[in-house]
Short mmCIF file of C-alpha atoms and ligand atoms in Angstrom, two decimals:
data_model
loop_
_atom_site.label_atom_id
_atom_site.label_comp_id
_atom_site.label_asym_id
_atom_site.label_seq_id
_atom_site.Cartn_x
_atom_site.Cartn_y
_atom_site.Cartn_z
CA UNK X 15 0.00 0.00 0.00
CA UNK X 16 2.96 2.58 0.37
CA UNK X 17 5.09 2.44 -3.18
CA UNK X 18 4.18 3.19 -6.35
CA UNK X 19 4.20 0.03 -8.52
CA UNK X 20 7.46 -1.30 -9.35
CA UNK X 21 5.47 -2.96 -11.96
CA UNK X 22 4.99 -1.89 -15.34
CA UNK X 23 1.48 -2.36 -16.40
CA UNK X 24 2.70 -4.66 -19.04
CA UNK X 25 4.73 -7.12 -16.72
CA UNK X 26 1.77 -6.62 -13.80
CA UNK X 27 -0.80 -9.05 -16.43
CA UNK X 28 1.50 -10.31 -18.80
CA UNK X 29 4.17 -12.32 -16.15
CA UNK X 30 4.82 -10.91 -13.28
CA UNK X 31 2.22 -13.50 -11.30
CA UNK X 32 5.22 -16.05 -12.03
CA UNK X 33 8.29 -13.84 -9.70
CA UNK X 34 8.50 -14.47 -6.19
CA UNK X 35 6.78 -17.55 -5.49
CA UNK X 36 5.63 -18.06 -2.01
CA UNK X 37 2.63 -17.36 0.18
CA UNK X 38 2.87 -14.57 2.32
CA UNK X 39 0.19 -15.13 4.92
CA UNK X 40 -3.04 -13.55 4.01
CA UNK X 41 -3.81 -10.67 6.46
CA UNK X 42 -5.10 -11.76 9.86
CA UNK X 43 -8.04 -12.81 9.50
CA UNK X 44 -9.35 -15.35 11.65
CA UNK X 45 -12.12 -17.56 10.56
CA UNK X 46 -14.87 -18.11 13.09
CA UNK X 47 -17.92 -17.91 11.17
CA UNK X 48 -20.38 -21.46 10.67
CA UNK X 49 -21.41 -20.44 7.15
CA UNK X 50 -25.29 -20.35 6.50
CA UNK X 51 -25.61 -18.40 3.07
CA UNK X 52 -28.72 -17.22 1.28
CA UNK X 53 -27.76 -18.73 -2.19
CA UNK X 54 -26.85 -15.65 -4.10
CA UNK X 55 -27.74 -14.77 -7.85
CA UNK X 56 -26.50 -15.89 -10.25
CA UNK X 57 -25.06 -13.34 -12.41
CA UNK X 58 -24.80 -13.84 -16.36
CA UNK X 59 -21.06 -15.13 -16.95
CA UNK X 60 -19.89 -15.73 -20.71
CA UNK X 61 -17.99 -18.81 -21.10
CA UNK X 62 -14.98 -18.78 -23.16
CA UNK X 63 -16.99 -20.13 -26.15
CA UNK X 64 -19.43 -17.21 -25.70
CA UNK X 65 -16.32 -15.00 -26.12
CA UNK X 66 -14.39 -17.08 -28.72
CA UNK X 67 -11.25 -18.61 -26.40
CA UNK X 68 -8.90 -20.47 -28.17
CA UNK X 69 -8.26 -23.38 -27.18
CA UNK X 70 -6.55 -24.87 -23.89
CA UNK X 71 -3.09 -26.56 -23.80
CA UNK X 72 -4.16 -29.26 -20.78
CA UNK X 73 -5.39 -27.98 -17.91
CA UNK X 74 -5.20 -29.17 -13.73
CA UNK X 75 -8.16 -30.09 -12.51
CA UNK X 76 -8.29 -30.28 -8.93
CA UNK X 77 -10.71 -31.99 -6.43
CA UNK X 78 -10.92 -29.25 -3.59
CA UNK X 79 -13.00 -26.81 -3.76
CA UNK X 80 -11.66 -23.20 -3.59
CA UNK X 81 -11.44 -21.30 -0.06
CA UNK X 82 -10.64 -18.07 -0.77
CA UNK X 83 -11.22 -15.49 -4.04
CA UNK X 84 -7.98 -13.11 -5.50
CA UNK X 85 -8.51 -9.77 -6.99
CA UNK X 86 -6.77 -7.93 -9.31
CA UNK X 87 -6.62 -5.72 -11.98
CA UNK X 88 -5.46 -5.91 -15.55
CA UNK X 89 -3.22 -3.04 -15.20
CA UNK X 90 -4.20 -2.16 -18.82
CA UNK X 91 -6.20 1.17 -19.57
CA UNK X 92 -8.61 3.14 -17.78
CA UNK X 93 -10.33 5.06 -20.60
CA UNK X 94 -11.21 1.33 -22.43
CA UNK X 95 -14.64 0.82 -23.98
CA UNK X 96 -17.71 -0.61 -22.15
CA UNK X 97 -19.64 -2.57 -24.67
CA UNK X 98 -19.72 -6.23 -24.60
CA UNK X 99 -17.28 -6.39 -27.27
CA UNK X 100 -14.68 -4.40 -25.79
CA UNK X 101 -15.46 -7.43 -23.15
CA UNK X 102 -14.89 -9.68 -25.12
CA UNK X 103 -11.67 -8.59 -27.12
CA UNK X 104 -10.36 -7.80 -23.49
CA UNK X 105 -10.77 -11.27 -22.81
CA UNK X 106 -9.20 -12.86 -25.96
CA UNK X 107 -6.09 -10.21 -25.59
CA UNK X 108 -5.28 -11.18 -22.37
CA UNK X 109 -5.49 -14.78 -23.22
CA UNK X 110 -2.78 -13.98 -25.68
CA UNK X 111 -0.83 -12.51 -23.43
CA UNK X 112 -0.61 -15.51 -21.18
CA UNK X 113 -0.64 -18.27 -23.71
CA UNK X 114 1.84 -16.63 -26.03
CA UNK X 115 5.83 -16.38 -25.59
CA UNK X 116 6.87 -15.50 -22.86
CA UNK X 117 4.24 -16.95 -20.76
CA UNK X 118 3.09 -19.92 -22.86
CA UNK X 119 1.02 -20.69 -20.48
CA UNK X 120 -1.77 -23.21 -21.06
CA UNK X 121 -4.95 -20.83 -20.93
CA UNK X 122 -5.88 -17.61 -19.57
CA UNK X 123 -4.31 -17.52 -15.85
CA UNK X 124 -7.12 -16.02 -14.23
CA UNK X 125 -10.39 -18.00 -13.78
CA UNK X 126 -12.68 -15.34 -14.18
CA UNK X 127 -12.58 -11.65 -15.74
CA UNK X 128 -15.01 -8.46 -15.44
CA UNK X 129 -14.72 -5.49 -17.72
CA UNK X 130 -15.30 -2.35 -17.02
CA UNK X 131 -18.67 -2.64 -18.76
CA UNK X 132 -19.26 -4.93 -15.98
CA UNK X 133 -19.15 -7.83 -17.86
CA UNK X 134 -18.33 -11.05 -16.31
CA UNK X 135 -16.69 -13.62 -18.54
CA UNK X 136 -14.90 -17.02 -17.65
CA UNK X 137 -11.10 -16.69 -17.79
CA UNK X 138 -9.45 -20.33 -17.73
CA UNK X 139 -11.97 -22.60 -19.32
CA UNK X 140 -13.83 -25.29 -17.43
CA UNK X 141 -13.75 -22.63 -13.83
CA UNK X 142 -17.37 -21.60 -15.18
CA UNK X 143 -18.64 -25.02 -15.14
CA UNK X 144 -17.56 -26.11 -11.84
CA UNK X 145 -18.41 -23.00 -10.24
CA UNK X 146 -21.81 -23.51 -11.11
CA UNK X 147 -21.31 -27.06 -9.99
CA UNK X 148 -20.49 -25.63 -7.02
CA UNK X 149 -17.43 -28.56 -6.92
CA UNK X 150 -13.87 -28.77 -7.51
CA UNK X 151 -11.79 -25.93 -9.35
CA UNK X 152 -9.09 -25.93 -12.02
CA UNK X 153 -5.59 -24.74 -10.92
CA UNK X 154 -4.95 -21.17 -11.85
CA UNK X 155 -2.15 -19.25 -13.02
CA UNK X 156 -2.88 -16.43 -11.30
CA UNK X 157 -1.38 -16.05 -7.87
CA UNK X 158 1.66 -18.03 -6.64
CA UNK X 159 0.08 -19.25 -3.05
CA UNK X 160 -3.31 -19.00 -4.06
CA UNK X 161 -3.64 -21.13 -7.62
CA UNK X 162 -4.95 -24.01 -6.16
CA UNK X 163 -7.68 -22.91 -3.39
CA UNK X 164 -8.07 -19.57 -4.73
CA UNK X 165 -10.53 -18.32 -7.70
CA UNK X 166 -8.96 -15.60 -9.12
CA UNK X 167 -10.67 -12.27 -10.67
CA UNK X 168 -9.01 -10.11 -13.34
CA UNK X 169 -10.82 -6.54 -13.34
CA UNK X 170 -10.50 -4.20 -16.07
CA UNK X 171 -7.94 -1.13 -15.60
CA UNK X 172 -5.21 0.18 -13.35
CA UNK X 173 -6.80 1.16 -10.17
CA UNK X 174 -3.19 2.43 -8.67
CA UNK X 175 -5.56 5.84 -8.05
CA UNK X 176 -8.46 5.39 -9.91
CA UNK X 177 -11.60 3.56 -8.49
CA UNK X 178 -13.16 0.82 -10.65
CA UNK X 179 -16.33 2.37 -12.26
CA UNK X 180 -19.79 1.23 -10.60
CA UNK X 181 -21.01 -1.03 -13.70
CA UNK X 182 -17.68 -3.03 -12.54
CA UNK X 183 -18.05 -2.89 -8.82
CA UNK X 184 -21.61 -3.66 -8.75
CA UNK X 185 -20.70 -6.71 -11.26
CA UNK X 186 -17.62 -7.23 -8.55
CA UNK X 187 -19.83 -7.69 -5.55
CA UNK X 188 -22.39 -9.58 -7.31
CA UNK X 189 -20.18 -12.19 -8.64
CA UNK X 190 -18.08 -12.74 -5.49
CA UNK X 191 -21.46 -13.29 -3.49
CA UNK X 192 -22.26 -16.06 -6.59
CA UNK X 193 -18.96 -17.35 -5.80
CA UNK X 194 -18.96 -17.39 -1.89
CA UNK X 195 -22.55 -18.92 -2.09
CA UNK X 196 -21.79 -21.45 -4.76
CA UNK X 197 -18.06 -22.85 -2.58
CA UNK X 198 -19.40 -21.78 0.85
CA UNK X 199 -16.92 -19.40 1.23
CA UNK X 200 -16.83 -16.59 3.87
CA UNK X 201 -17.09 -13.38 2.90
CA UNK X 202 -13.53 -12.41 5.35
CA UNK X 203 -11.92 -14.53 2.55
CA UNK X 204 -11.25 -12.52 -0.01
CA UNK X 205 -7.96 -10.86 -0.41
CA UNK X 206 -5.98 -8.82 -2.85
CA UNK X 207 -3.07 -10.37 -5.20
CA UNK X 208 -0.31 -8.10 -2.99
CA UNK X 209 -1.51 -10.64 -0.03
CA UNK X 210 0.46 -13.63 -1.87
CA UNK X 211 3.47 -11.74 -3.66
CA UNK X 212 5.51 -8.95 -3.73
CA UNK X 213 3.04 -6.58 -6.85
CA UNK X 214 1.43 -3.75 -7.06
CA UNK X 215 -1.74 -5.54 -7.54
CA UNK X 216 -4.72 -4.93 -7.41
CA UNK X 217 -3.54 -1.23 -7.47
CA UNK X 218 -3.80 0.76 -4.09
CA UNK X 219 -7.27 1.98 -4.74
CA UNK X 220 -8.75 -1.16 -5.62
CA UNK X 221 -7.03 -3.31 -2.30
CA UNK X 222 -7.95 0.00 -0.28
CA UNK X 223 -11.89 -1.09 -1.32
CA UNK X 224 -11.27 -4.86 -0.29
CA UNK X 225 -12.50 -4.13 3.27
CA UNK X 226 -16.28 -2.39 1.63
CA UNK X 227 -16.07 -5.49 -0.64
CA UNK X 228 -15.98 -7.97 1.86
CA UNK X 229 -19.04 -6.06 3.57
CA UNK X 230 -21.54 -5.73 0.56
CA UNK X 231 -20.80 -9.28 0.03
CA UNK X 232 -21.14 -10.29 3.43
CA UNK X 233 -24.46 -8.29 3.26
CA UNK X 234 -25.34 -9.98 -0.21
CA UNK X 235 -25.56 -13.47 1.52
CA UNK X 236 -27.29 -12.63 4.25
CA UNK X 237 -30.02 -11.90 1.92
CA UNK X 238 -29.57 -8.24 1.48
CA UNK X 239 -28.76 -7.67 5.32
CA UNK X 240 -30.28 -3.79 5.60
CA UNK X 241 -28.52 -0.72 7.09
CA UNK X 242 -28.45 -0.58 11.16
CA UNK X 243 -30.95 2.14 12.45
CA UNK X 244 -28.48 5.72 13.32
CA UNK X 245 -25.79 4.72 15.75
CA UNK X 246 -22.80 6.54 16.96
CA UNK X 247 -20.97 5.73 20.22
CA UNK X 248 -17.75 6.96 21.62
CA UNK X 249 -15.58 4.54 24.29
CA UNK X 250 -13.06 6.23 25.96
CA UNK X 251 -10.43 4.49 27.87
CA UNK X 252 -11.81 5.71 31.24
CA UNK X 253 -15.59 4.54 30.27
CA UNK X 254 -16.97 1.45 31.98
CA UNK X 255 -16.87 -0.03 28.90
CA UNK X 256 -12.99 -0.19 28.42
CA UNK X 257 -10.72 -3.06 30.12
CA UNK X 258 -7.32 -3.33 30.40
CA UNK X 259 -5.02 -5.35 32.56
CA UNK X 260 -2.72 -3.83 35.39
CA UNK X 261 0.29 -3.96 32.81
CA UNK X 262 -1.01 -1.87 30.74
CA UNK X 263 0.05 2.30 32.22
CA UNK X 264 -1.82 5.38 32.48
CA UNK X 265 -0.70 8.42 30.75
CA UNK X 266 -1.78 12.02 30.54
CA UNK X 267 1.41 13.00 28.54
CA UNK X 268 0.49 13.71 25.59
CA UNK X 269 -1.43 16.69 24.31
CA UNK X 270 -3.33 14.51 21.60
CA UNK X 271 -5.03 12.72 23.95
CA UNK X 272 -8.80 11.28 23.65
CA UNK X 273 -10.07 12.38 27.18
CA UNK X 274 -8.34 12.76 30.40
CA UNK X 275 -5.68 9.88 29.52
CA UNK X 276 -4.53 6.94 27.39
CA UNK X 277 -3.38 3.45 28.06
CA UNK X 278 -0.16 2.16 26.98
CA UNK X 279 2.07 -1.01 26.92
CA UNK X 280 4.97 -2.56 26.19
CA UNK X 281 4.41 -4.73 22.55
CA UNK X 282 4.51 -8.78 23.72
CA UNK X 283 3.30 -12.18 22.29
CA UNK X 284 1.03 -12.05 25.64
CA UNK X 285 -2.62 -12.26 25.31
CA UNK X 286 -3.17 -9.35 27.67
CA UNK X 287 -5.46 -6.70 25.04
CA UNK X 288 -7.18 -3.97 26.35
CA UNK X 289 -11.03 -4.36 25.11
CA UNK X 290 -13.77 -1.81 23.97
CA UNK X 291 -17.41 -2.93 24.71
CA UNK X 292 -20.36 -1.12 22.71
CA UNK X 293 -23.82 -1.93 23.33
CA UNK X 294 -24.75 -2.69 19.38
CA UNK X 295 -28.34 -2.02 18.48
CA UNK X 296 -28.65 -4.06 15.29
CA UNK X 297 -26.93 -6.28 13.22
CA UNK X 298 -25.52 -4.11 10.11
CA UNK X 299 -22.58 -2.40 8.69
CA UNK X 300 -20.41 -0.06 10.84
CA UNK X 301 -17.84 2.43 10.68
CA UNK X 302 -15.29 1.71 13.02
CA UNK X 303 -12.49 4.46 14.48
CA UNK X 304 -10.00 4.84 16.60
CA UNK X 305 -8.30 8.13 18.44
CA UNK X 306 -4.84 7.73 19.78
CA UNK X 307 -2.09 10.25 20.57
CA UNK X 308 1.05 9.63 17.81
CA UNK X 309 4.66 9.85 19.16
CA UNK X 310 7.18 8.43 16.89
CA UNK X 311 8.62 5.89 19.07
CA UNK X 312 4.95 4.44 19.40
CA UNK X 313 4.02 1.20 17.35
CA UNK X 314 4.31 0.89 14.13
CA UNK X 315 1.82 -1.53 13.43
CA UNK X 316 -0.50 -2.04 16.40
CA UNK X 317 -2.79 -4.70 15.79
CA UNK X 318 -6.58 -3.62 16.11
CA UNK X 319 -9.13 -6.72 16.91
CA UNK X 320 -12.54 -6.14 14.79
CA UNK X 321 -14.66 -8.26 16.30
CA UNK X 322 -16.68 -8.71 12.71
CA UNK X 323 -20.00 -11.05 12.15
CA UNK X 324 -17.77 -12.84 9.91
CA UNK X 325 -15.23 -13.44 12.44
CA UNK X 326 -11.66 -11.59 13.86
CA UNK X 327 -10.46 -9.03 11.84
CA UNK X 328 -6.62 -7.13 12.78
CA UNK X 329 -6.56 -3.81 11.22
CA UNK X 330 -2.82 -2.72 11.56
CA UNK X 331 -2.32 1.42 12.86
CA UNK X 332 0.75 3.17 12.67
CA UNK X 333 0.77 4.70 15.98
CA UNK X 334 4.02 7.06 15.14
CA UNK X 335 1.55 9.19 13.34
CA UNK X 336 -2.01 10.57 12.37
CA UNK X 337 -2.67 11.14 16.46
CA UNK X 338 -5.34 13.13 17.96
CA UNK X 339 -8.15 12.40 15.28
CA UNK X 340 -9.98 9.58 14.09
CA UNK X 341 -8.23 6.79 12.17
CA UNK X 342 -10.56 4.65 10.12
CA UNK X 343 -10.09 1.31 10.82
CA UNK X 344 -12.62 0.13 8.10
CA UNK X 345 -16.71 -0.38 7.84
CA UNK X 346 -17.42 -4.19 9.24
CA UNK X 347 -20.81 -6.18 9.56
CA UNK X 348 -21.37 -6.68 13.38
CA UNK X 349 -24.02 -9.12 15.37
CA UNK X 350 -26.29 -6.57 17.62
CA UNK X 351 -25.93 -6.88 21.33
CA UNK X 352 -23.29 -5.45 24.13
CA UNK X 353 -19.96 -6.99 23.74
CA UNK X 354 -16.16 -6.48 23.16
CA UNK X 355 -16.48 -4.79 19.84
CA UNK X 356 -12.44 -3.66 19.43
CA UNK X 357 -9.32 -5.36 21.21
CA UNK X 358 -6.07 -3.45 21.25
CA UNK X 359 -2.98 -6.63 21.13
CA UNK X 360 0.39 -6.34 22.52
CA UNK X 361 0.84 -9.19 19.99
CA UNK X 362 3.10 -6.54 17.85
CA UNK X 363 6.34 -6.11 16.43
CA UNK X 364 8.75 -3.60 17.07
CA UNK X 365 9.44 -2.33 20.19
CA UNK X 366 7.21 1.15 20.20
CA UNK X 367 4.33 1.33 22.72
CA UNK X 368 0.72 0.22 21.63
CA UNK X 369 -1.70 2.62 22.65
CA UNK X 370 -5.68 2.11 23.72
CA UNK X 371 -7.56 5.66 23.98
CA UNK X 372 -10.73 5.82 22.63
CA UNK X 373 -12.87 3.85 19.81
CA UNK X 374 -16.25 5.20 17.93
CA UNK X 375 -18.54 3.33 15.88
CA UNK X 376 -21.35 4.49 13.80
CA UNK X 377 -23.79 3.19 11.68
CA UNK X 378 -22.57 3.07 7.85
ZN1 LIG Q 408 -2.74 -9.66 -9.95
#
């Protein structure tokens, strides 16, 4: 998320899936959600004969089912057009590009591809028909780490800056709730081609919008879900509804300061977190902050615990800098009712204090 790519447009689609094999673990999520899915849509999906593929080289075919979906972009223009044509001849290039020298690989890498027109059209031939199947996957060519348990979406442009445009977001959100409904896979699992290799993919704009894609799909299988009634709370550190553990200190140092004081402590692979309890009204979508004072030997990466209806979420905040106002940590689907809503863990790198001062969430 901090560099500009290192990768050439060109190299991002055309090989670049191939350097630097090895999984980098895939964010923090922890998986405690029993899976009970609406069955979503089905979206329309062109199969490569629909689009005129050529024709496969031998393909894997594996037995698992997929766990997990990979975006990214195609790194090729933003100003493409949006008919189904341009959809199409989008599709056929980059199958060129992969089957062709260099690559010469034996299909399109990707198993799946929307265009900026929103069209959704099967990548690798034969992922259409077991996604409908709902069974089994063919290995991709799309992610080292992720080709054999992860589906993997190419979206039209170069979303370093720019957004994807709605026809492709709404296509984005609709297909991934097909896809999480059709494998049973949590909505939490979907993750951006950076997670698995060193690239610039999916662009920083696009993996800045994973979190909001997670939540409209989350709120797509639960059958539409609905927006929480107006809701804004603010938990201090000194409110009943904070807890912290003696080793944690008390601080009124610095001027940045949510309140009267902070709480601060020593990073540690202890599970000793200070907690934030809300009293949640309804089940929905929520914006959740933080406020902390920044000091630049604070934490760089202080792991925040979303407590999520799809499970644990850790939102990593650079406590150095960006004190005294409130840091996003991201919009999440909650379950109504008074609990722990954020954790602050010493489980952090580094040696800079983690800091606990004050969380708010509000209805998104
Ligand atoms: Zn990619």
């Amino acid at each position: 998320m901090s560099s500009s790519p290192r990768i050439s447009r060109r190299t991002a689609i055309r090989g670049a899936v191939l350097v630097g094999v090895g999984a980098a673990a895939a964010g923090g999520t922890v998986l405690t959600s029993n899976l009970a899915h609406a069955d979503a849509a089905r979206p329309t999906i062109a199969s490569c004969a629909e689009w005129g593929a050529r024709s496969p080289r031998g393909l894997t075919q594996l037995t698992n089912n997929p766990n997990k979906i990979v975006i990214h972009h195609t790194a090729t223009s933003n100003s493409a057009g949006t008919t189904k044509q341009d959809a199409y001849n989008l599709a056929y290039q980059i199958q060129g590009w992969h089957m062709n020298p260099p690559n010469n690989w034996a299909d399109s890498g990707q198993h799946f591809t929307i265009s900026r027109g929103g069209y959704v059209m099967e990548g690798r031939h034969t992922s259409l028909q077991h996604l409908d199947d709902g069974r089994g996957m063919v290995q991709g060519a799309h992610a080292p780490g992720a080709n054999s348990n992860g589906i993997g979406i190419e979206n039209e442009g170069l979303f370093t800056s720019a957004l994807p445009p709605e026809a492709l977001w709404n296509s984005l959100v609709d297909f991934c709730a097909y896809i999480c409904s059709q494998y049973n896979i949590p909505a939490t699992e979907i993750f951006g081609h950076r997670d698995y290799v060193a690239t610039a993919c999916p662009g920083d704009a696009l993996y800045a919008k994973l979190p909001q894609l997670r939540t409209e799909v989350k709120a797509k299988l639960d059958g539409g879900g609905g927006d929480p009634p107006d809701f804004s709370v603010i938990v201090d550190n000194t409110a009943g509804d904070f807890g912290a553990s003696e080793s944690w200190g008390t601080s009124t140092y610095s001027s940045q300061k949510h309140g009267s004081d902070y709480r601060f402590a020593q990073p540690e692979a202890v599970s000793d977190a200070a907690y934030f309890r809300a009293n949640i009204p309804a089940a929905g979508n929520y914006k959740i902050e933080t406020w902390y004072p920044a000091d630049p030997g604070y934490n760089a990466a202080t792991p925040f615990i979303i407590y999520t209806a799809n499970g644990n979420q850790t939102v990593k905040v650079d406590q150095r800098t960006g004190g005294g106002k409130w840091v996003s940590l991201g919009t999440h689907a909650l379950t109504a009712g008074n609990k722990s809503v954020v954790a602050v863990s010493r489980w952090a790198g580094g040696s800079g204090y983690v800091v606990a001062d004050a969380i708010r969430v509000t209805s998104a």
